[in-house]
């Protein structure tokens, strides 16, 4: 009998040599005349162990990693096809503490299944949510999503059910479901992991959304920087069409839903939903005024559901297990789980899906194991380039939308970028302004001009030129951007800048702040 | 513009193919530009009027889209394109030093092409490989935990691959 060996096709695994390892294993197995079936799965999210190779044994899947192509002959010698002992043997994958302590709902199948196999997807509980939804009235589907407490995982945390209800109630000869897969925030990769590791859960979630609001066409807008995600999605969508889960007659219901992937072109601002819609229409990715909301006048002026990858990928389990099952995870008004991404200077970087409520400290130390460089953690940026920098004194904050708002920070898309004590926070503040200047769509003045002036004034602060006055000017400028920008790009760039100023005044050549001043 | 004037251009067949494949799709412009750039490595400015005409858009609208998106180029790049991630996660593990090394080794600034036409160096803001920083993308393939040494090996391989 052929042994199943799992080698990820995830781009993170590929970035450290998974393709060479796959070729070496295939070659070595052929030379030794051993029957091996190689499955190209997603990543389990334990990236410091990639390429992580798993072997299916009667006791369960046994992991080896990080494997290089040069290790392959020795692995065969050690009998790794039957879980043999070897320096790289990590034991049963499911028992690795980093993974065992997680609560994987949205990412339940990532790293386990063959991402592009509809049969494998169904064998692991896939399409049960859609099968339930197809027997329900649209309003009842929307009600389930509302009751689950699911909020937009792209960063804005708007209740998904309310958004869907607006689209359901809107009149239009055509409605759309759009997936925002323009995951541009540094430190985030959970959308990518879903698209590469379990794309069908996204396809299923979008199909359920389409049934719920009466849409017949869907688009997934992904980034050009994600070629492997685009390939896996495209293959998965083709499989879903062949199996009757997409197309003119979904599961014999007579309902149509068509879905295609569209690719961005390297503009960060297209992660903003209205800029994304403009881009999908073939225009410059310039932000629109709201209202009208996309739910009323979205893509091509039609009512449109636009949700992040993780939001949509969380829908199938809600329709499968029920709203209460999902809602029972979490804390306060943050219900369910969040796929958190540990990134940057971290020893154990990767994906941690946990119920809301886990603290930053637990994530950094219990999961992340501290920095990769072995130096103390000085600051972490949560929520991408528009997220606040947190000092050590805030590490006990739980991952919860409201708890983060209370400290002038944001959970965002759940990415955490770690910096050690060599970081210069004034430089990071300047970078936030510089990035905003590079990526501004140019529509509103506070963002377009403010970001460039921000770089200039911070240069003066860093050069020690009239420091007090220029810091005051920086704060004033941040205030204008916060309240005067059209979208989150200009409106939230002040978060990293102000948090760096407030929590790390030394780096700006300022005396340590009074606690009252730091709270501003 | 009479169509005969453009068909002699070396880029014309690629542009015609992209237009034929996509022009009836809703929101066709980005798919068209992607296909042209995939075929030619860039979007020739002289093709802008042809694209505008086919989509019933103004030249300004097409030019606006080509120049808005960082990805689209108006000149041919080198034979290989190396994009170094300069976003926060990669900053935390020294992408600035990596960039300085790359510039010195290749003798180019960002967006520049080496004298032998082999490699164009570009910035990119996040490749979603933030747990294996610093990262770069070489001809569409992502590389993680890049060091100056592995950068040199990679660029040597690219040069050999021609």
XYZ file of C-alpha atoms in Angstrom:
682
model
C 0.000 0.000 0.000
C 1.131 3.480 -0.848
C 2.131 5.764 2.014
C 0.737 9.282 1.976
C 3.351 11.994 2.494
C 2.252 15.607 2.937
C 4.509 18.414 1.696
C 3.011 21.914 1.708
C 2.359 23.959 -1.429
C 1.942 27.007 0.813
C 4.093 29.888 -0.391
C 5.757 30.241 3.023
C 6.885 26.614 2.878
C 7.945 27.084 -0.741
C 9.939 30.160 0.274
C 12.238 27.945 2.325
C 12.549 25.090 -0.149
C 9.441 22.854 -0.009
C 9.522 22.308 -3.768
C 13.065 20.904 -3.684
C 12.093 18.673 -0.765
C 9.062 17.358 -2.656
C 11.229 16.539 -5.672
C 13.881 14.881 -3.525
C 11.299 12.696 -1.773
C 9.683 11.664 -5.062
C 13.096 10.808 -6.546
C 14.335 8.925 -3.475
C 11.095 6.926 -3.236
C 11.390 5.971 -6.910
C 15.044 4.927 -6.504
C 14.155 2.769 -3.505
C 11.049 1.463 -5.222
C 8.823 2.514 -2.325
C 5.182 3.352 -3.061
C 4.549 6.936 -1.960
C 1.649 9.282 -2.669
C 2.680 12.901 -2.242
C -0.112 15.281 -1.203
C 0.607 18.989 -1.551
C -1.274 20.377 1.434
C -1.473 23.837 2.976
C 0.765 24.815 5.863
C -0.094 23.915 9.436
C 1.149 27.394 10.278
C 4.241 26.310 12.246
C 6.526 28.193 9.928
C 9.763 27.869 11.860
C 9.419 24.136 11.145
C 8.842 24.555 7.400
C 9.317 22.699 5.187
C 7.260 20.467 7.491
C 6.814 17.011 5.997
C 4.140 14.729 7.407
C 3.759 10.985 6.989
C 0.479 9.188 7.508
C 0.854 6.275 9.949
C -1.719 4.091 11.749
C -1.111 6.193 14.898
C -1.722 9.474 13.069
C 0.304 11.950 11.050
C 3.948 12.167 12.104
C 5.798 15.417 11.426
C 9.405 16.014 10.368
C 10.881 19.459 10.096
C 12.433 21.670 9.082
C 13.412 19.316 6.252
C 15.891 20.244 3.541
C 16.426 18.303 0.344
C 19.788 17.145 1.727
C 18.027 15.460 4.683
C 15.876 13.266 2.473
C 18.153 10.206 1.998
C 18.768 10.025 5.776
C 15.031 10.261 6.432
C 14.442 7.244 4.198
C 17.295 5.396 5.953
C 15.601 6.157 9.287
C 12.324 4.694 8.007
C 10.397 7.943 8.112
C 7.646 6.417 5.960
C 6.593 4.464 9.032
C 7.311 7.301 11.474
C 10.873 6.226 12.177
C 13.208 7.959 14.623
C 15.288 10.808 13.267
C 16.608 14.122 14.573
C 13.902 15.967 12.686
C 11.056 13.756 13.979
C 8.602 16.011 15.836
C 6.167 13.269 16.828
C 2.469 13.353 16.045
C 1.645 16.688 14.407
C -1.541 17.128 16.426
C 0.460 16.812 19.662
C 2.854 19.692 18.931
C 1.954 22.171 21.723
C 1.821 25.235 19.446
C -0.916 23.497 17.457
C -2.600 21.490 20.211
C -3.471 24.571 22.281
C -5.250 26.279 19.378
C -8.971 26.512 18.633
C -9.131 26.138 14.899
C -12.616 26.772 13.548
C -12.054 28.895 10.441
C -8.716 27.263 9.658
C -9.800 23.772 10.737
C -8.721 22.066 7.512
C -5.706 24.223 6.599
C -2.645 21.973 6.385
C -4.718 18.818 6.700
C -6.438 18.378 3.358
C -5.486 18.554 -0.303
C -6.569 22.170 -0.845
C -7.885 21.740 -4.364
C -9.718 18.441 -3.894
C -13.489 18.839 -3.525
C -13.731 15.200 -2.407
C -11.159 15.742 0.351
C -12.931 18.944 1.379
C -16.243 17.112 1.738
C -14.603 14.206 3.560
C -13.437 16.704 6.201
C -16.805 18.334 6.805
C -16.790 20.702 3.850
C -20.020 21.871 2.179
C -22.163 20.846 5.149
C -22.862 24.546 5.799
C -23.971 25.107 2.216
C -26.174 22.009 2.281
C -27.954 23.468 5.314
C -28.151 26.953 3.837
C -29.681 25.805 0.581
C -32.748 24.555 2.457
C -33.141 27.851 4.351
C -34.874 31.110 3.527
C -32.359 33.915 2.799
C -33.477 35.844 5.894
C -32.858 32.770 8.060
C -29.273 32.466 6.755
C -28.673 36.146 7.529
C -30.145 35.613 10.987
C -27.728 32.741 11.709
C -24.755 34.904 10.738
C -26.079 37.798 12.831
C -26.653 35.542 15.833
C -23.130 34.120 15.571
C -21.733 37.557 16.445
C -19.303 37.404 13.504
C -17.701 40.793 12.826
C -15.653 41.827 9.828
C -12.221 40.268 10.141
C -10.599 42.644 7.664
C -10.136 45.146 10.458
C -13.253 47.281 10.690
C -15.113 44.684 12.812
C -18.528 45.634 11.431
C -21.183 42.973 12.156
C -21.310 40.724 9.084
C -24.986 39.811 9.533
C -26.067 43.465 9.509
C -24.150 44.083 6.293
C -25.806 41.075 4.667
C -29.249 42.162 5.877
C -28.826 45.525 4.158
C -27.924 43.834 0.875
C -30.803 41.354 1.220
C -33.200 44.265 1.694
C -31.769 46.312 -1.193
C -33.497 46.079 -4.552
C -31.477 45.391 -7.656
C -31.672 43.280 -10.794
C -28.128 42.158 -10.053
C -26.287 41.835 -6.748
C -22.684 40.898 -6.097
C -20.617 39.121 -3.469
C -17.060 40.431 -3.404
C -14.275 38.960 -1.336
C -11.621 41.403 -0.224
C -8.497 39.261 -0.514
C -6.171 42.248 -0.901
C -4.252 41.316 2.227
C -1.684 44.108 2.149
C -0.985 44.615 5.853
C 2.544 43.671 6.778
C 2.461 40.941 9.406
C -0.684 39.312 8.068
C -0.956 36.140 6.048
C -4.077 34.327 7.268
C -6.039 35.187 4.105
C -3.196 33.775 2.067
C -3.115 30.617 4.181
C -6.849 30.073 3.646
C -6.592 30.700 -0.081
C -3.606 28.384 -0.466
C -4.524 25.854 2.201
C -8.315 25.592 2.117
C -9.662 27.728 -0.739
C -12.925 25.813 -0.882
C -13.982 27.110 2.538
C -13.869 30.595 1.030
C -15.764 29.440 -2.062
C -18.390 27.835 0.184
C -18.683 30.942 2.371
C -19.174 33.150 -0.677
C -21.801 30.778 -2.072
C -23.696 30.938 1.223
C -23.449 34.746 1.149
C -24.843 34.719 -2.390
C -27.811 32.573 -1.324
C -28.395 34.849 1.671
C -28.588 38.086 -0.307
C -29.725 36.869 -3.734
C -26.493 37.444 -5.659
C -25.555 35.515 -8.791
C -22.005 36.738 -9.354
C -18.989 36.797 -7.075
C -15.457 38.101 -7.360
C -12.415 37.370 -5.267
C -10.021 40.322 -5.499
C -6.596 39.005 -4.582
C -3.142 40.538 -4.664
C -0.662 40.059 -7.470
C 1.910 39.369 -4.737
C 0.031 36.101 -4.021
C 0.596 33.965 -7.143
C 0.242 30.664 -5.284
C -3.028 31.750 -3.686
C -4.385 32.735 -7.091
C -3.370 29.362 -8.551
C -4.934 27.358 -5.712
C -8.154 29.400 -5.794
C -8.474 29.044 -9.536
C -8.007 25.286 -9.333
C -10.457 24.989 -6.425
C -13.098 27.039 -8.244
C -12.785 24.811 -11.309
C -13.291 21.771 -9.069
C -16.343 23.343 -7.438
C -17.870 23.993 -10.872
C -17.268 20.389 -11.954
C -18.881 19.068 -8.765
C -21.959 21.299 -9.124
C -21.189 23.579 -6.174
C -20.889 26.582 -8.503
C -22.680 27.405 -11.735
C -26.290 27.616 -12.936
C -27.841 25.026 -10.633
C -26.109 24.770 -7.254
C -26.804 21.335 -5.782
C -29.949 21.036 -7.894
C -31.551 24.078 -6.253
C -32.024 25.973 -9.500
C -29.975 28.816 -8.041
C -26.994 30.234 -9.911
C -23.731 31.518 -8.544
C -20.671 32.240 -10.649
C -17.329 33.067 -9.141
C -14.031 34.322 -10.514
C -10.691 35.563 -9.254
C -9.486 39.056 -10.102
C -5.962 40.274 -9.432
C -4.846 43.626 -8.050
C -1.696 45.405 -9.130
C 0.236 46.379 -6.055
C -1.843 49.181 -4.545
C -2.236 48.960 -0.764
C -5.226 51.312 -0.778
C -7.234 48.754 -2.780
C -7.705 46.891 0.501
C -10.107 49.724 1.342
C -13.437 48.385 0.189
C -14.580 51.215 -2.055
C -11.147 51.547 -3.682
C -11.268 47.799 -4.271
C -14.637 48.130 -6.023
C -13.247 50.893 -8.244
C -10.302 48.668 -9.093
C -12.602 45.745 -9.916
C -14.441 48.069 -12.279
C -11.150 48.648 -14.083
C -10.396 52.081 -12.695
C -7.754 53.687 -10.519
C -8.161 52.487 -6.938
C -9.504 55.771 -5.632
C -11.617 55.736 -2.481
C -15.316 56.593 -2.829
C -17.335 58.811 -0.576
C -19.736 56.949 1.723
C -22.725 57.035 1.641
C -23.866 55.414 -0.500
C -22.719 52.222 1.235
C -21.504 49.383 -1.015
C -24.423 47.371 0.372
C -26.756 49.755 -1.493
C -24.573 50.948 -4.396
C -21.466 48.800 -4.645
C -19.832 47.087 -7.611
C -21.075 48.611 -10.907
C -23.564 50.553 -8.780
C -25.361 47.393 -7.596
C -25.986 46.150 -4.049
C -22.821 44.360 -2.974
C -21.689 42.258 -0.044
C -17.999 42.935 0.417
C -16.252 40.951 3.138
C -12.733 39.898 4.043
C -11.486 36.350 3.345
C -11.581 35.307 7.004
C -15.109 36.679 7.523
C -16.408 34.683 4.561
C -14.370 31.589 5.455
C -15.922 31.626 8.948
C -19.452 31.387 7.559
C -19.487 27.668 6.598
C -18.837 26.478 10.158
C -21.561 28.808 11.467
C -24.093 27.336 9.042
C -22.795 23.825 9.775
C -22.637 23.895 13.573
C -25.082 26.719 14.285
C -24.669 30.301 15.434
C -24.460 29.365 19.118
C -21.489 27.060 18.565
C -19.451 29.891 17.092
C -20.751 32.564 19.489
C -19.752 30.479 22.514
C -16.105 31.218 21.765
C -14.710 34.656 22.586
C -15.174 37.470 25.057
C -17.359 40.588 25.340
C -18.600 41.674 21.951
C -15.776 39.866 20.148
C -17.325 36.484 19.438
C -15.772 33.413 17.886
C -12.136 32.949 17.007
C -9.459 35.001 15.325
C -6.656 33.578 13.201
C -3.750 35.531 14.701
C -0.488 35.865 12.813
C 2.839 36.033 14.636
C 5.356 37.794 12.437
C 8.590 39.702 12.223
C 11.287 39.110 14.800
C 9.690 36.095 16.484
C 11.146 32.675 17.188
C 8.007 30.665 16.468
C 6.243 32.628 13.789
C 3.023 31.438 12.264
C -0.706 31.045 12.626
C -2.456 30.858 15.998
C -6.233 30.593 15.791
C -7.703 31.241 19.223
C -10.937 32.471 20.727
C -10.887 36.222 21.396
C -9.529 36.910 24.866
C -6.023 35.497 24.537
C -3.507 38.150 25.616
C -0.712 39.625 23.563
C 1.749 38.318 26.166
C 0.545 34.721 25.846
C 0.858 34.981 22.092
C 4.340 36.479 22.169
C 5.877 34.179 24.738
C 3.768 31.006 25.164
C 3.256 30.593 21.438
C 5.905 32.794 19.855
C 8.761 31.921 22.215
C 10.152 35.475 22.243
C 12.284 37.018 19.523
C 14.211 35.199 16.830
C 17.307 37.240 17.646
C 17.053 36.249 21.335
C 16.945 39.898 22.434
C 14.118 41.365 24.539
C 10.886 42.382 22.790
C 10.627 46.160 22.843
C 7.526 46.864 20.778
C 4.911 45.038 18.762
C 2.736 46.468 16.037
C -0.720 44.940 15.981
C -3.082 45.282 13.027
C -0.756 46.136 10.153
C 0.919 49.377 9.094
C -2.012 51.416 10.417
C -1.971 49.718 13.816
C -0.547 51.101 17.036
C 2.826 50.087 18.479
C 2.376 48.496 21.884
C 5.054 48.689 24.594
C 5.650 45.870 27.077
C 3.307 47.536 29.617
C 0.354 46.817 27.308
C 1.123 43.160 26.590
C -1.573 41.970 28.998
C -4.272 43.433 26.751
C -6.577 40.666 25.547
C -7.248 40.292 21.839
C -10.683 41.901 21.872
C -11.888 44.703 19.606
C -13.095 46.903 22.472
C -10.084 46.303 24.732
C -7.819 47.465 21.901
C -9.919 50.553 21.189
C -9.628 51.394 24.892
C -5.821 51.672 24.560
C -5.987 53.610 21.249
C -4.960 50.542 19.284
C -6.687 48.133 16.938
C -6.878 44.393 16.463
C -7.220 44.905 12.707
C -6.640 41.732 10.740
C -4.893 40.073 13.675
C -1.274 40.418 12.602
C 1.385 40.993 15.245
C 4.822 42.210 14.132
C 7.533 41.889 16.768
C 10.552 44.175 17.164
C 13.468 43.655 19.521
C 15.296 46.325 21.530
C 17.385 47.470 18.572
C 14.341 49.130 16.974
C 14.311 52.906 16.532
C 10.707 53.935 17.089
C 11.181 57.397 15.605
C 12.216 55.688 12.390
C 9.135 53.464 12.565
C 6.906 56.532 13.040
C 8.530 58.203 10.053
C 8.029 55.028 8.016
C 4.290 55.057 8.787
C 4.038 58.503 7.210
C 6.272 57.503 4.296
C 4.188 54.415 3.557
C 1.019 56.516 3.625
C 2.638 58.925 1.145
C 3.610 56.050 -1.173
C 0.184 54.437 -1.042
C -2.228 57.369 -0.747
C -4.850 57.312 -3.501
C -4.660 61.095 -3.592
C -8.329 61.877 -3.222
C -8.306 63.641 0.144
C -5.844 66.319 1.234
C -5.089 65.212 4.818
C -3.771 61.876 3.528
C -2.171 63.000 0.252
C -0.387 66.081 1.590
C -0.395 65.289 5.300
C 1.673 62.155 4.893
C 4.438 63.972 2.999
C 4.448 66.861 5.499
C 4.519 64.192 8.223
C 7.752 62.707 6.851
C 9.304 66.182 6.693
C 8.318 67.242 10.193
C 9.476 63.927 11.682
C 12.803 64.357 9.892
C 13.155 67.659 11.726
C 12.256 66.035 15.049
C 14.806 63.298 14.463
C 17.446 65.880 13.524
C 16.752 67.717 16.782
C 15.590 70.818 14.960
C 13.213 72.878 17.140
C 12.130 69.609 18.630
C 9.322 70.602 21.008
C 7.590 72.729 18.390
C 7.918 70.090 15.689
C 6.541 67.376 17.975
C 3.555 69.643 18.674
C 3.184 70.115 14.925
C 3.336 66.342 14.383
C 0.534 65.842 16.895
C -1.512 68.581 15.271
C -1.006 67.034 11.837
C -2.007 63.616 13.199
C -5.176 65.160 14.550
C -6.034 66.570 11.130
C -5.363 63.242 9.441
C -7.350 61.293 12.064
C -10.471 63.391 11.712
C -10.156 64.762 8.203
C -9.221 61.757 6.040
C -11.693 59.962 3.841
C -10.634 56.404 4.681
C -8.556 54.412 7.131
C -5.269 54.922 5.254
C -4.934 58.597 6.132
C -7.252 58.245 9.099
C -5.221 55.600 10.895
C -1.637 56.363 9.889
C -1.538 58.540 13.049
C -1.965 55.393 15.195
C 1.580 54.074 14.736
C 2.968 57.620 14.813
C 1.232 58.727 18.015
C 1.728 55.416 19.800
C 5.452 55.576 19.034
C 5.594 59.155 20.327
C 3.562 58.381 23.438
C 5.201 55.127 24.462
C 8.760 55.642 23.230
C 9.540 59.357 23.711
C 13.292 58.653 24.223
C 13.602 57.619 20.603
C 12.443 61.084 19.575
C 14.901 62.741 21.938
C 12.081 63.671 24.293
C 11.966 63.293 28.071
C 9.889 60.374 29.379
C 6.249 61.334 29.125
C 3.936 62.048 32.018
C 1.288 59.305 32.153
C -1.399 61.914 31.457
C 0.371 63.095 28.310
C 0.887 59.546 27.108
C -2.848 58.939 27.239
C -3.578 61.691 24.726
C -5.628 56.313 -35.263
C -5.777 53.877 -38.189
C -5.224 50.276 -37.065
C -2.549 49.741 -39.760
C -0.297 52.182 -37.937
C -0.071 49.923 -34.884
C 0.062 46.409 -36.281
C 3.679 46.877 -37.325
C 4.708 47.585 -33.742
C 6.451 44.620 -32.109
C 4.095 44.792 -29.126
C 0.926 44.865 -31.212
C 0.185 41.111 -31.320
C 0.363 40.800 -27.507
C -1.924 43.788 -27.062
C -4.396 42.448 -29.612
C -4.431 39.055 -27.912
C -5.091 40.614 -24.494
C -7.886 42.767 -25.891
C -9.489 39.844 -27.695
C -9.353 37.687 -24.575
C -10.766 40.175 -22.076
C -12.386 43.245 -23.583
C -15.967 42.050 -23.149
C -15.499 41.199 -19.464
C -16.892 43.644 -16.902
C -14.065 45.763 -15.517
C -11.734 44.498 -18.248
C -8.892 46.993 -17.983
C -6.847 45.406 -15.193
C -7.018 41.880 -16.679
C -5.940 43.348 -20.044
C -3.004 45.256 -18.548
C -1.919 42.196 -16.570
C -1.917 40.047 -19.684
C 0.033 42.616 -21.679
C 2.610 42.981 -18.925
C 2.815 39.209 -18.531
C 3.584 38.860 -22.243
C 5.893 41.850 -22.698
C 7.178 42.633 -19.222
C 5.671 46.136 -19.417
C 2.798 48.136 -20.827
C 4.091 50.168 -23.780
C 2.884 53.779 -23.556
C 2.229 53.651 -27.290
C -0.323 50.889 -26.669
C -2.435 53.130 -24.452
C -4.431 54.697 -27.318
C -5.111 51.233 -28.766
C -6.413 49.945 -25.428
C -8.455 53.109 -24.854
C -10.028 52.798 -28.270
C -10.964 49.151 -27.767
C -12.589 49.816 -24.387
C -14.205 53.109 -25.371
C -12.232 54.915 -22.687
C -10.182 58.099 -22.912
C -6.408 57.822 -23.147
C -6.215 59.728 -19.882
C -8.281 57.059 -18.137
C -6.054 54.224 -19.349
C -2.865 56.192 -18.636
C -4.255 56.979 -15.187
C -4.753 53.299 -14.411
C -1.344 52.230 -15.766
C 0.420 54.819 -13.636
C -1.741 54.453 -10.483
C -0.774 50.851 -9.802
C 2.802 50.184 -8.658
C 2.887 46.889 -10.505
C 2.529 48.205 -14.029
C 5.711 49.305 -15.778
C 6.079 51.608 -18.761
C 9.546 50.389 -19.707
C 10.858 46.902 -20.273
C 12.533 45.485 -17.151
C 15.666 43.350 -17.050
C 15.441 39.647 -17.846
C 14.658 38.958 -14.190
C 12.829 41.040 -11.604
C 13.786 40.873 -7.933
C 11.408 42.546 -5.491
C 12.628 43.055 -1.950
C 9.981 43.398 0.745
C 10.463 46.629 2.685
C 7.425 46.464 4.981
C 7.403 46.361 8.787
C 7.835 42.628 9.421
C 10.866 42.503 7.149
C 12.156 45.742 8.736
C 12.175 43.946 12.081
C 14.747 41.506 10.701
C 16.950 43.840 8.738
C 15.530 44.276 5.249
C 17.207 47.666 5.063
C 20.632 46.049 5.355
C 19.570 43.479 2.773
C 18.452 46.262 0.444
C 21.739 48.120 0.922
C 23.615 44.916 0.104
C 21.475 44.315 -2.978
C 21.969 47.835 -4.288
C 25.720 47.646 -3.787
C 26.046 44.183 -5.346
C 23.896 44.968 -8.355
C 25.108 48.544 -8.694
C 21.580 49.896 -9.035
C 19.033 51.917 -7.096
C 15.443 50.759 -6.618
C 13.620 50.470 -9.971
C 16.989 50.258 -11.692
C 18.277 47.514 -13.995
C 21.805 46.105 -13.904
C 24.187 47.178 -16.649
C 24.054 43.711 -18.250
C 20.249 43.910 -18.387
C 19.914 40.821 -16.171
C 18.153 42.060 -13.059
C 15.714 44.814 -12.187
C 15.482 45.662 -8.492
C 12.115 46.762 -7.127
C 10.511 47.301 -3.737
C 7.395 45.451 -2.628
C 5.280 46.052 0.441
C 4.488 42.664 1.883
C 4.566 39.234 0.311
C 2.570 37.585 3.109
C 5.741 35.786 4.203
C 6.116 37.854 7.374
C 6.891 34.852 9.580
C 9.994 34.030 7.513
C 11.379 37.543 7.027
C 13.269 39.036 5.322
C 11.602 38.034 2.074
C 11.908 38.731 -1.589
C 10.218 37.678 -4.796
C 12.308 36.674 -7.793
C 10.375 36.210 -11.037
C 7.233 35.348 -9.089
C 8.858 32.917 -6.638
C 9.013 33.887 -2.977
C 12.163 33.384 -0.919
C 12.206 33.615 2.877
C 14.932 34.137 5.503
C 17.059 35.828 2.865
C 20.631 36.655 3.830
C 23.232 38.610 1.851
C 24.818 35.237 0.989
C 21.591 33.658 -0.222
C 20.840 36.849 -2.153
C 24.152 36.520 -3.981
C 23.535 32.830 -4.739
C 20.069 33.587 -6.036
C 21.143 36.436 -8.294
C 24.007 34.313 -9.627
C 21.488 31.563 -10.466
C 19.207 34.070 -12.161
C 22.062 35.350 -14.297
C 22.977 31.815 -15.318
C 19.357 31.014 -16.153
C 19.417 33.971 -18.565
